[in-house]
Amino acid sequence: MTISRRTLLQGTAAAATIGSFHIGRAEAQTAEFTYKYANNLPVAHPMNIRANEAAEKIKQDTKGRVVIQIFPNNQLGSDTDMLSQVRSGGVEFFTLSPLILSTLVPNASLSGIGFAFPNYDAVWKALDGELGAYVRGQIGKANLVVMDKIWDNGFRQMTSSKGPINTPDDLKGFKIRVPVSPLWTSMFTAFQSAPASINFAEVYTALQTKVVDGQENPLAIIATAKLFEVQKYLSMTNHMWDGFWFLANRRAWEKLPEDLRKIVAKNLDDAALLERADVAKLNAGLKDELVSKGMVINDTQAAPFRDALRKAGFYADWKKKYGDEAWAILEKAVGSSLS
Ligand code: X2X
């Protein structure tokens, strides 16, 4: 494994800020099961805060038999690296966007289709309902274990160093970073942008050095990853909803006795619900804070963006890729015809 200087520095900074992220070595040594949970988000993001609380509860509820050590902020590598690690057992737990997971489980990205979900109510009804069950079934077939409750990332917004995005025309030729996923590339190709697939670990630097002019992420990430330092314009496009499936390595999961598995799953799922509420609250209140950091914010209308995607054949193409069964589940969940 190679650790770049930057990730190492991030790791040191993280350890210095939140001591409890580092469960003592003695505890880890005496525990029957010491498992690693790796993720790509800054320590200040609610996902890490709630996961840290869950790890504490799991330690208590299992009387010290299960200790989960958290490695936030891409300390163990990029999403691409961590996905191979959770498959091989290099880490036992990992949270990943359904869209990036689609590089392994093609239909996992179904929940990330552009402009599909009108609001959070529709999102949770779908992901805690039939659509979520369908996707978890697909993940299971790829030999990974997934917890029942998906964690929230949020509705994604676009940022740029060049100027505001008001209409789909503003996206033409736009050099935008997208996460590593065919669905993301296809969406911005449909807008005639110039998408570049870059793991989140490299996004800040890519923006700072102008390898790309923009990116898209929910407000909670724009704030906690300090992307406002390298982006001026924030356009509220709400162009897709995104979350994080809590994945486990199957062999490691099955090593846990049934009673311990129950405790771990319950605490992780409870934490997911708390994290959803945290992110919703953050996203609602962060606009003012981002303005105070110097960002210029504009609102947009969804209809012209959706029409541009429709005209480019985006929905028809993806319906074909996912197949009729999966597409019908999505359309039922969002309550409208997409193609
Ligand atoms: O890579 C991103 O942009 C992020 C942090 O939102 C995801 O994990 C998909």
Coordinates of C-alpha atoms in Angstrom, one line a residue, residues 161-324:
S161 CA -14.5 28.5 -10.0
K162 CA -15.6 30.0 -13.3
G163 CA -19.2 31.2 -12.9
P164 CA -22.7 30.1 -11.9
I165 CA -24.6 27.3 -13.5
N166 CA -28.1 28.6 -14.3
T167 CA -29.2 26.5 -17.3
P168 CA -28.0 23.3 -19.0
D169 CA -26.2 25.5 -21.6
D170 CA -23.8 26.6 -18.8
L171 CA -22.7 22.9 -18.5
K172 CA -21.5 22.7 -22.1
G173 CA -17.8 22.2 -22.2
F174 CA -17.6 22.5 -18.4
K175 CA -14.6 20.7 -17.0
I176 CA -16.2 19.0 -14.0
R177 CA -14.8 16.4 -11.7
V178 CA -17.2 13.4 -11.2
P179 CA -16.7 10.4 -9.0
V180 CA -15.6 7.2 -10.6
S181 CA -18.9 5.8 -12.0
P182 CA -20.3 5.2 -15.4
L183 CA -23.6 6.9 -14.4
W184 CA -21.9 10.1 -13.4
T185 CA -19.8 10.3 -16.6
S186 CA -22.9 9.5 -18.7
M187 CA -25.0 12.2 -17.1
F188 CA -22.4 15.0 -17.7
T189 CA -21.6 13.7 -21.2
A190 CA -25.4 14.1 -21.9
F191 CA -25.0 17.7 -20.8
Q192 CA -22.1 18.0 -23.2
S193 CA -19.7 18.8 -20.3
A194 CA -16.1 17.5 -20.1
P195 CA -16.4 15.1 -17.1
A196 CA -13.2 13.8 -15.5
S197 CA -13.4 10.7 -13.1
I198 CA -11.4 11.5 -10.0
N199 CA -11.6 9.9 -6.6
F200 CA -12.7 12.1 -3.7
A201 CA -9.2 11.8 -2.1
E202 CA -7.9 14.0 -5.0
V203 CA -10.7 16.4 -5.4
Y204 CA -9.4 19.3 -3.3
T205 CA -6.1 19.3 -5.1
A206 CA -7.7 18.9 -8.6
L207 CA -9.8 22.0 -7.9
Q208 CA -6.9 23.9 -6.4
T209 CA -4.6 23.2 -9.3
K210 CA -7.4 23.8 -11.9
V211 CA -7.2 20.3 -13.4
V212 CA -11.0 20.8 -13.4
D213 CA -13.1 23.9 -13.0
G214 CA -15.9 22.4 -10.9
Q215 CA -17.4 19.5 -9.1
E216 CA -20.7 18.5 -7.5
N217 CA -21.5 17.4 -4.0
P218 CA -24.0 18.0 -1.2
L219 CA -23.6 21.1 1.0
A220 CA -22.4 19.1 4.0
I221 CA -19.4 17.9 2.0
I222 CA -18.7 21.3 0.4
A223 CA -18.5 22.6 4.0
T224 CA -16.7 19.9 5.9
A225 CA -14.1 19.2 3.1
K226 CA -13.6 23.0 2.8
L227 CA -14.2 23.0 -1.0
F228 CA -15.4 26.7 -0.6
E229 CA -11.6 27.5 -0.3
V230 CA -11.1 26.5 -4.0
Q231 CA -14.6 27.1 -5.5
K232 CA -16.5 30.4 -5.7
Y233 CA -19.9 29.6 -7.3
L234 CA -22.5 27.3 -5.8
S235 CA -25.4 26.4 -8.0
M236 CA -28.4 24.7 -6.2
T237 CA -29.2 22.1 -8.8
N238 CA -30.3 19.2 -6.6
H239 CA -29.5 17.1 -9.6
M240 CA -29.4 13.8 -7.9
W241 CA -29.7 12.2 -4.5
D242 CA -26.7 10.2 -3.1
G243 CA -26.0 8.0 -0.1
F244 CA -23.6 5.5 1.4
W245 CA -24.2 1.8 1.7
F246 CA -22.5 0.4 4.8
L247 CA -20.7 -2.7 3.5
A248 CA -18.9 -5.5 5.2
N249 CA -16.5 -8.2 4.1
R250 CA -18.5 -11.4 4.1
R251 CA -15.9 -13.7 5.7
A252 CA -15.3 -11.2 8.5
W253 CA -19.0 -10.7 9.0
E254 CA -19.7 -14.5 9.2
K255 CA -16.9 -14.9 11.7
L256 CA -19.0 -12.9 14.2
P257 CA -21.4 -15.1 16.3
E258 CA -25.1 -14.4 15.5
D259 CA -25.6 -12.4 18.8
L260 CA -22.7 -10.1 18.0
R261 CA -23.8 -9.6 14.4
K262 CA -27.2 -8.4 15.7
I263 CA -25.6 -5.9 18.0
V264 CA -23.3 -4.5 15.3
A265 CA -26.1 -4.3 12.7
K266 CA -28.5 -2.6 15.1
N267 CA -26.1 0.0 16.2
L268 CA -25.0 0.8 12.7
D269 CA -28.6 1.1 11.4
D270 CA -29.6 3.3 14.4
A271 CA -26.6 5.5 13.7
A272 CA -27.6 5.8 10.0
L273 CA -31.0 7.2 11.0
L274 CA -29.3 9.7 13.3
E275 CA -26.9 10.7 10.6
R276 CA -29.8 11.2 8.1
A277 CA -31.3 13.7 10.5
D278 CA -27.9 15.5 11.0
V279 CA -27.3 15.8 7.3
A280 CA -30.8 17.1 6.5
K281 CA -30.3 19.7 9.3
L282 CA -26.9 20.7 8.1
N283 CA -27.9 21.0 4.4
A284 CA -30.8 23.2 5.4
G285 CA -28.6 25.6 7.4
L286 CA -25.3 25.7 5.5
K287 CA -26.1 28.2 2.8
D288 CA -25.5 31.2 5.1
E289 CA -22.3 29.7 6.3
L290 CA -21.0 29.1 2.8
V291 CA -22.0 32.7 1.8
S292 CA -20.0 33.9 4.8
K293 CA -17.0 31.9 3.4
G294 CA -17.3 33.9 0.2
M295 CA -19.4 31.6 -2.0
V296 CA -21.9 33.1 -4.4
I297 CA -25.1 31.0 -4.5
N298 CA -27.8 30.8 -7.2
D299 CA -31.0 28.7 -7.4
T300 CA -32.0 26.8 -10.6
Q301 CA -35.1 25.2 -12.1
A302 CA -35.0 21.4 -12.5
A303 CA -37.2 21.1 -15.6
P304 CA -34.7 22.4 -18.3
F305 CA -32.0 20.2 -16.9
R306 CA -34.3 17.2 -17.0
D307 CA -35.4 18.0 -20.5
A308 CA -31.8 18.2 -21.7
L309 CA -31.1 14.8 -20.3
R310 CA -34.3 13.4 -21.8
K311 CA -33.4 14.8 -25.2
A312 CA -29.9 13.4 -25.1
G313 CA -31.4 9.9 -24.5
F314 CA -30.0 9.6 -21.0
Y315 CA -33.1 8.0 -19.4
A316 CA -33.8 5.7 -22.3
D317 CA -30.2 4.5 -22.3
W318 CA -30.2 3.7 -18.6
K319 CA -33.6 2.0 -18.7
K320 CA -32.1 -0.3 -21.3
K321 CA -29.0 -0.9 -19.2
Y322 CA -30.8 -1.6 -15.9
G323 CA -33.6 -3.6 -17.5
D324 CA -37.4 -3.3 -17.3

